[in-house]
Amino acid sequence: MLFPESFQKLFVTLSTTKNGSQSGATVLQVPVKIFTLRHSPIQSSIVAPSEASRKVLLLLHGYPQNHTLYYETVQELSKAGMLESWDVVIPDLPGYGRSTKIPSVDGSHYENSKRAIAADCVALIDKMYSAGQRFIVAGHDRGARVAYRMAKDFRDRILGICLMEIIPTKLMFERMNSSNDHQLTLNTYHWIFLAQPPNLPETLIGASSDYYFSQTIESWTGPRYRGHLDPIAVASWVEQYRNPAVLTGSLEDYRAGASIDLEHDKTDETSGNAVVDCPLLILHTAKFLKQHKDVAEIWESLGAKGVTVKQVGDDQVGHFLPIEAAAEAIPELISWMNEIVS
């Protein structure tokens, strides 16, 4: 069992009204079904609005994982006694795992944009608690990009964001050039490959998805943990992509990242909306710092209410920070959370 018995398994259906085209001419009801784990010191499936004062932590996974990325995180939270006073919500991002997401019919990729996914996640909190519930969100990889967007679009709801292993999307694309003998470009080839139009990556990956994702997970894992990640978690990451809808969902995530997400980010820059006004905790590995030596400077310019940047783990730690560096990272997260809510 990856998670304690106190973590309930829930399917929450959201019926959200969204524009069916970029012109806004057609309005569609787009159902989203989200699978989530939920722990609460007070056990109930749906919390009454009068109980909206709870301390809530939302954990968002990245690619190519699902909610099981956070099994080590939950162990560390439990050791520290955080489960005695905090609600913890760990969904499969819409389009991943057992959560569903219908891609945009107009080719805009909006439904899988960070803006739309952030709105889905806030709607999940609304459904489980109330429309006024404020919360902290921590995200890794693609989930961190959703968290950053959430902090910009829902400023009155987010108490703080913890971002793990990212710099802003626009900067990532700008740095895929000739610097460092193209090493960053080679290491992040999937940003380009996964963003290709349908059905090229669907067909190529789908021909041997188990191999593709097993190889990806192994190559992104640091030397210390390689071959030692929990086999149940790894199996859930690999097997989910046998479902064509999940494969397409993950690809739409990257297609949005190379198109409409950049448009949204550009608008933020021109409107002064790129800086967030909640506390930021930035966690990164030693390997990530070698790629982006100015990670602290980047995020310090984007936070108006305090930015804390911490390196966790050594050079034996790979990309999967919430697992590989949990013993160092989660105490940092806990300390920061307690400062926010104290």
Short mmCIF file of C-alpha atoms in Angstrom, two decimals:
data_model
loop_
_atom_site.label_atom_id
_atom_site.label_comp_id
_atom_site.label_asym_id
_atom_site.label_seq_id
_atom_site.Cartn_x
_atom_site.Cartn_y
_atom_site.Cartn_z
CA MET A 1 0.00 0.00 0.00
CA LEU A 2 1.53 3.28 -1.13
CA PHE A 3 -0.65 5.59 0.99
CA PRO A 4 -2.13 5.33 4.50
CA GLU A 5 -5.70 4.06 4.83
CA SER A 6 -6.82 7.57 5.80
CA PHE A 7 -6.45 8.58 2.13
CA GLN A 8 -9.83 8.14 0.49
CA LYS A 9 -10.13 7.40 -3.21
CA LEU A 10 -12.66 9.69 -4.86
CA PHE A 11 -13.97 10.46 -8.32
CA VAL A 12 -15.20 14.03 -8.56
CA THR A 13 -17.12 15.14 -11.66
CA LEU A 14 -16.90 18.78 -12.66
CA SER A 15 -19.33 20.34 -15.11
CA THR A 16 -17.64 23.51 -16.26
CA THR A 17 -18.84 25.95 -18.90
CA LYS A 18 -16.08 26.93 -21.30
CA ASN A 19 -15.73 28.52 -24.69
CA GLY A 20 -15.75 25.92 -27.44
CA SER A 21 -13.70 28.15 -29.74
CA GLN A 22 -11.12 30.88 -29.37
CA SER A 23 -13.66 33.40 -30.67
CA GLY A 24 -16.01 32.47 -27.86
CA ALA A 25 -18.85 31.98 -30.35
CA THR A 26 -19.84 28.55 -29.05
CA VAL A 27 -20.27 27.65 -25.39
CA LEU A 28 -20.05 24.00 -24.42
CA GLN A 29 -20.53 22.04 -21.24
CA VAL A 30 -17.25 20.16 -20.85
CA PRO A 31 -17.39 17.44 -18.18
CA VAL A 32 -14.17 16.65 -16.35
CA LYS A 33 -13.86 13.64 -14.06
CA ILE A 34 -11.00 13.87 -11.59
CA PHE A 35 -9.64 10.96 -9.59
CA THR A 36 -8.10 12.11 -6.35
CA LEU A 37 -6.81 10.90 -3.03
CA ARG A 38 -7.99 12.92 -0.07
CA HIS A 39 -6.87 12.78 3.54
CA SER A 40 -8.63 14.74 6.22
CA PRO A 41 -8.32 14.64 10.01
CA ILE A 42 -12.14 14.80 9.91
CA GLN A 43 -13.36 11.95 7.73
CA SER A 44 -16.06 12.76 5.18
CA SER A 45 -16.24 12.57 1.41
CA ILE A 46 -17.52 16.09 0.83
CA VAL A 47 -16.95 18.84 3.40
CA ALA A 48 -19.77 21.21 4.29
CA PRO A 49 -19.20 24.89 3.39
CA SER A 50 -19.28 25.83 7.06
CA GLU A 51 -16.08 23.83 7.53
CA ALA A 52 -14.09 25.81 4.93
CA SER A 53 -11.48 27.05 7.40
CA ARG A 54 -9.39 23.88 7.16
CA LYS A 55 -5.70 23.84 6.31
CA VAL A 56 -5.48 22.28 2.84
CA LEU A 57 -2.46 21.18 0.82
CA LEU A 58 -2.93 20.35 -2.87
CA LEU A 59 -0.17 18.24 -4.46
CA LEU A 60 0.15 18.21 -8.26
CA HIS A 61 2.29 15.66 -10.10
CA GLY A 62 4.23 16.07 -13.32
CA TYR A 63 5.06 14.05 -16.44
CA PRO A 64 5.05 11.09 -16.83
CA GLN A 65 3.58 10.36 -13.40
CA ASN A 66 0.19 10.41 -11.73
CA HIS A 67 -0.82 10.94 -8.09
CA THR A 68 1.43 8.11 -6.88
CA LEU A 69 4.45 10.39 -7.33
CA TYR A 70 3.78 11.61 -3.79
CA TYR A 71 4.05 8.37 -1.82
CA GLU A 72 7.33 9.41 -0.17
CA THR A 73 6.02 12.93 0.42
CA VAL A 74 3.05 11.56 2.35
CA GLN A 75 5.35 9.40 4.47
CA GLU A 76 7.38 12.47 5.42
CA LEU A 77 4.24 14.49 6.14
CA SER A 78 3.03 11.67 8.38
CA LYS A 79 6.33 11.44 10.25
CA ALA A 80 6.15 15.16 10.98
CA GLY A 81 2.58 14.90 12.31
CA MET A 82 1.17 17.07 9.52
CA LEU A 83 -1.65 14.63 8.76
CA GLU A 84 -3.09 15.33 12.18
CA SER A 85 -4.00 18.90 11.26
CA TRP A 86 -3.86 19.20 7.45
CA ASP A 87 -6.14 18.04 4.67
CA VAL A 88 -4.10 16.67 1.74
CA VAL A 89 -5.54 16.40 -1.77
CA ILE A 90 -3.58 14.50 -4.45
CA PRO A 91 -5.34 14.28 -7.81
CA ASP A 92 -4.40 12.77 -11.11
CA LEU A 93 -4.14 15.87 -13.29
CA PRO A 94 -6.97 16.03 -15.84
CA GLY A 95 -5.87 13.91 -18.79
CA TYR A 96 -3.52 11.77 -16.70
CA GLY A 97 -4.05 8.58 -14.72
CA ARG A 98 -7.72 7.97 -13.98
CA SER A 99 -8.77 11.58 -14.53
CA THR A 100 -10.43 12.45 -17.83
CA LYS A 101 -10.16 15.47 -20.08
CA ILE A 102 -11.64 15.99 -23.53
CA PRO A 103 -9.11 17.83 -25.77
CA SER A 104 -10.12 21.06 -27.48
CA VAL A 105 -12.16 20.40 -30.61
CA ASP A 106 -10.93 23.59 -32.28
CA GLY A 107 -7.24 22.63 -32.18
CA SER A 108 -6.38 25.43 -29.74
CA HIS A 109 -5.23 23.01 -26.98
CA TYR A 110 -7.01 25.30 -24.51
CA GLU A 111 -8.63 22.47 -22.56
CA ASN A 112 -5.16 21.15 -21.66
CA SER A 113 -3.62 24.56 -21.09
CA LYS A 114 -2.22 25.34 -17.68
CA ARG A 115 -5.01 27.93 -17.32
CA ALA A 116 -7.75 25.36 -17.90
CA ILE A 117 -6.12 22.67 -15.75
CA ALA A 118 -5.54 25.18 -12.94
CA ALA A 119 -9.22 26.12 -13.12
CA ASP A 120 -10.18 22.43 -12.98
CA CYS A 121 -8.05 21.94 -9.86
CA VAL A 122 -9.57 24.96 -8.13
CA ALA A 123 -13.02 23.65 -9.06
CA LEU A 124 -12.02 20.35 -7.44
CA ILE A 125 -11.24 22.18 -4.18
CA ASP A 126 -14.54 24.08 -4.50
CA LYS A 127 -16.45 20.81 -4.87
CA MET A 128 -14.72 19.13 -1.95
CA TYR A 129 -14.76 22.13 0.40
CA SER A 130 -16.31 25.44 -0.59
CA ALA A 131 -15.82 28.26 -3.07
CA GLY A 132 -14.01 30.26 -0.42
CA GLN A 133 -11.49 27.63 0.67
CA ARG A 134 -7.93 28.92 0.50
CA PHE A 135 -5.05 26.47 0.19
CA ILE A 136 -1.36 25.85 -0.44
CA VAL A 137 -0.35 24.10 -3.65
CA ALA A 138 2.88 22.25 -4.34
CA GLY A 139 3.71 20.99 -7.80
CA HIS A 140 6.49 19.09 -9.53
CA ASP A 141 7.37 19.39 -13.23
CA ARG A 142 4.14 19.97 -15.25
CA GLY A 143 2.21 20.20 -11.99
CA ALA A 144 4.45 23.07 -10.93
CA ARG A 145 3.54 24.91 -14.13
CA VAL A 146 -0.12 24.45 -13.27
CA ALA A 147 0.57 25.77 -9.76
CA TYR A 148 2.31 28.88 -11.09
CA ARG A 149 -0.62 29.60 -13.41
CA MET A 150 -3.04 28.99 -10.52
CA ALA A 151 -1.25 31.57 -8.38
CA LYS A 152 -1.62 34.13 -11.17
CA ASP A 153 -5.26 33.39 -12.04
CA PHE A 154 -6.64 32.73 -8.53
CA ARG A 155 -4.79 35.22 -6.37
CA ASP A 156 -7.48 35.33 -3.70
CA ARG A 157 -7.42 31.55 -3.19
CA ILE A 158 -3.75 30.59 -3.04
CA LEU A 159 -1.86 30.97 0.25
CA GLY A 160 1.47 29.92 -1.24
CA ILE A 161 3.02 27.83 -4.00
CA CYS A 162 5.92 25.39 -3.89
CA LEU A 163 7.46 24.81 -7.32
CA MET A 164 9.79 21.86 -7.83
CA GLU A 165 12.27 21.53 -10.69
CA ILE A 166 11.04 24.21 -13.09
CA ILE A 167 11.80 27.59 -14.56
CA PRO A 168 9.09 29.43 -16.56
CA THR A 169 8.06 27.76 -19.81
CA LYS A 170 9.11 30.67 -22.02
CA LEU A 171 12.64 30.59 -20.59
CA MET A 172 12.92 26.86 -21.20
CA PHE A 173 12.17 27.31 -24.88
CA GLU A 174 14.52 30.29 -25.15
CA ARG A 175 17.37 28.25 -23.69
CA MET A 176 17.03 25.42 -26.20
CA ASN A 177 19.78 26.83 -28.38
CA SER A 178 23.50 26.38 -28.98
CA SER A 179 24.57 27.08 -25.41
CA ASN A 180 26.48 24.32 -23.61
CA ASP A 181 26.92 22.33 -26.84
CA HIS A 182 23.13 21.84 -27.13
CA GLN A 183 23.03 19.76 -23.94
CA LEU A 184 19.83 21.36 -22.63
CA THR A 185 18.15 20.80 -25.99
CA LEU A 186 19.22 17.16 -26.08
CA ASN A 187 18.13 16.59 -22.48
CA THR A 188 14.72 18.12 -23.11
CA TYR A 189 14.07 16.74 -26.60
CA HIS A 190 10.67 15.54 -25.42
CA TRP A 191 9.41 19.13 -25.20
CA ILE A 192 9.62 19.29 -28.99
CA PHE A 193 8.71 15.69 -29.79
CA LEU A 194 5.63 15.51 -27.56
CA ALA A 195 4.33 18.84 -28.89
CA GLN A 196 4.17 17.58 -32.48
CA PRO A 197 0.68 17.53 -34.06
CA PRO A 198 -1.54 14.45 -33.90
CA ASN A 199 -1.12 11.64 -34.61
CA LEU A 200 2.66 11.42 -35.00
CA PRO A 201 3.72 11.04 -31.34
CA GLU A 202 0.58 9.04 -30.54
CA THR A 203 1.52 6.53 -33.23
CA LEU A 204 5.23 6.30 -32.46
CA ILE A 205 4.87 6.09 -28.67
CA GLY A 206 1.77 3.94 -28.85
CA ALA A 207 3.67 1.30 -30.82
CA SER A 208 5.69 0.52 -27.68
CA SER A 209 4.50 2.74 -24.84
CA ASP A 210 5.76 0.43 -22.08
CA TYR A 211 9.29 0.69 -23.46
CA TYR A 212 9.11 4.44 -24.04
CA PHE A 213 7.92 5.29 -20.54
CA SER A 214 10.08 2.72 -18.75
CA GLN A 215 13.12 4.12 -20.52
CA THR A 216 12.08 7.71 -19.79
CA ILE A 217 11.57 7.04 -16.08
CA GLU A 218 14.87 5.19 -15.75
CA SER A 219 16.86 7.85 -17.60
CA TRP A 220 15.38 10.68 -15.50
CA THR A 221 16.03 8.89 -12.20
CA GLY A 222 19.27 9.64 -10.38
CA PRO A 223 21.93 6.96 -9.83
CA ARG A 224 20.99 6.35 -6.20
CA TYR A 225 17.35 5.56 -6.89
CA ARG A 226 17.67 3.96 -10.32
CA GLY A 227 15.98 0.58 -10.03
CA HIS A 228 14.79 1.36 -6.50
CA LEU A 229 11.62 3.38 -7.04
CA ASP A 230 8.53 1.68 -5.67
CA PRO A 231 7.50 -0.89 -8.30
CA ILE A 232 3.79 -0.29 -7.69
CA ALA A 233 4.20 3.41 -8.40
CA VAL A 234 6.37 2.83 -11.48
CA ALA A 235 3.90 0.28 -12.85
CA SER A 236 1.05 2.78 -12.46
CA TRP A 237 3.02 5.42 -14.38
CA VAL A 238 3.86 3.07 -17.25
CA GLU A 239 0.55 1.23 -17.50
CA GLN A 240 -1.63 4.37 -17.62
CA TYR A 241 -0.29 5.14 -21.10
CA ARG A 242 -1.73 1.95 -22.51
CA ASN A 243 -4.94 3.96 -22.48
CA PRO A 244 -4.90 6.07 -25.68
CA ALA A 245 -6.86 8.84 -23.94
CA VAL A 246 -4.12 9.24 -21.32
CA LEU A 247 -1.39 9.26 -23.95
CA THR A 248 -3.25 11.96 -25.85
CA GLY A 249 -3.89 13.88 -22.63
CA SER A 250 -0.19 14.03 -21.85
CA LEU A 251 0.63 15.08 -25.41
CA GLU A 252 -2.02 17.80 -25.33
CA ASP A 253 -0.33 19.07 -22.16
CA TYR A 254 2.92 19.55 -24.11
CA ARG A 255 1.14 20.91 -27.19
CA ALA A 256 -0.50 23.52 -24.99
CA GLY A 257 2.89 24.28 -23.44
CA ALA A 258 4.33 25.07 -26.86
CA SER A 259 1.41 27.23 -27.97
CA ILE A 260 -1.43 28.65 -25.91
CA ASP A 261 0.48 28.56 -22.62
CA LEU A 262 3.10 30.82 -24.19
CA GLU A 263 0.37 33.18 -25.35
CA HIS A 264 -1.04 33.37 -21.83
CA ASP A 265 2.42 33.95 -20.38
CA LYS A 266 3.16 36.70 -22.92
CA THR A 267 -0.05 38.45 -21.93
CA ASP A 268 1.00 38.18 -18.28
CA GLU A 269 4.29 39.89 -19.04
CA THR A 270 2.72 42.78 -20.92
CA SER A 271 0.00 43.25 -18.30
CA GLY A 272 2.27 42.94 -15.27
CA ASN A 273 0.57 39.73 -14.15
CA ALA A 274 3.68 37.49 -14.22
CA VAL A 275 4.65 38.39 -10.63
CA VAL A 276 2.66 36.48 -8.01
CA ASP A 277 1.66 37.97 -4.69
CA CYS A 278 1.81 34.87 -2.50
CA PRO A 279 4.90 33.29 -0.89
CA LEU A 280 7.00 31.08 -3.21
CA LEU A 281 9.11 28.09 -2.22
CA ILE A 282 11.40 26.90 -5.01
CA LEU A 283 12.97 23.46 -4.59
CA HIS A 284 15.52 22.15 -7.06
CA THR A 285 18.19 19.48 -7.35
CA ALA A 286 21.93 19.89 -7.88
CA LYS A 287 21.53 18.64 -11.45
CA PHE A 288 18.86 21.25 -12.14
CA LEU A 289 21.14 24.01 -10.83
CA LYS A 290 23.88 22.92 -13.23
CA GLN A 291 21.44 23.44 -16.10
CA HIS A 292 20.00 26.71 -14.76
CA LYS A 293 22.57 28.50 -12.65
CA ASP A 294 20.32 31.54 -12.26
CA VAL A 295 17.27 29.67 -10.91
CA ALA A 296 17.20 31.83 -7.76
CA GLU A 297 17.41 35.08 -9.69
CA ILE A 298 14.65 33.97 -12.05
CA TRP A 299 12.12 33.25 -9.34
CA GLU A 300 13.13 36.08 -7.02
CA SER A 301 12.03 38.47 -9.77
CA LEU A 302 8.60 36.78 -9.98
CA GLY A 303 7.54 36.78 -6.34
CA ALA A 304 6.28 39.90 -4.58
CA LYS A 305 5.77 38.40 -1.11
CA GLY A 306 8.89 36.43 -0.39
CA VAL A 307 10.76 33.81 -2.38
CA THR A 308 12.67 30.97 -0.73
CA VAL A 309 14.98 28.92 -2.95
CA LYS A 310 16.48 25.66 -1.68
CA GLN A 311 18.65 22.98 -3.25
CA VAL A 312 17.85 19.51 -1.98
CA GLY A 313 19.76 16.29 -2.49
CA ASP A 314 23.19 15.73 -4.00
CA ASP A 315 24.40 14.84 -7.49
CA GLN A 316 23.02 11.31 -7.08
CA VAL A 317 19.45 12.68 -7.14
CA GLY A 318 17.60 12.82 -10.45
CA HIS A 319 14.50 14.61 -11.67
CA PHE A 320 11.94 13.00 -9.36
CA LEU A 321 12.64 15.26 -6.41
CA PRO A 322 9.49 14.43 -4.33
CA ILE A 323 10.70 10.84 -4.12
CA GLU A 324 14.47 10.94 -4.50
CA ALA A 325 15.03 13.91 -2.18
CA ALA A 326 11.94 13.58 0.03
CA ALA A 327 13.95 13.36 3.27
CA GLU A 328 15.37 16.84 2.62
CA ALA A 329 12.66 18.46 0.51
CA ILE A 330 9.57 17.74 2.58
CA PRO A 331 10.94 19.16 5.85
CA GLU A 332 11.65 22.36 3.88
CA LEU A 333 8.07 22.30 2.60
CA ILE A 334 6.67 21.70 6.08
CA SER A 335 8.66 24.52 7.66
CA TRP A 336 7.56 26.92 4.94
CA MET A 337 3.90 25.86 5.23
CA ASN A 338 3.91 26.35 8.98
CA GLU A 339 5.30 29.87 8.55
CA ILE A 340 2.45 30.73 6.15
CA VAL A 341 -0.37 29.50 8.38
CA SER A 342 1.12 30.44 11.77
#
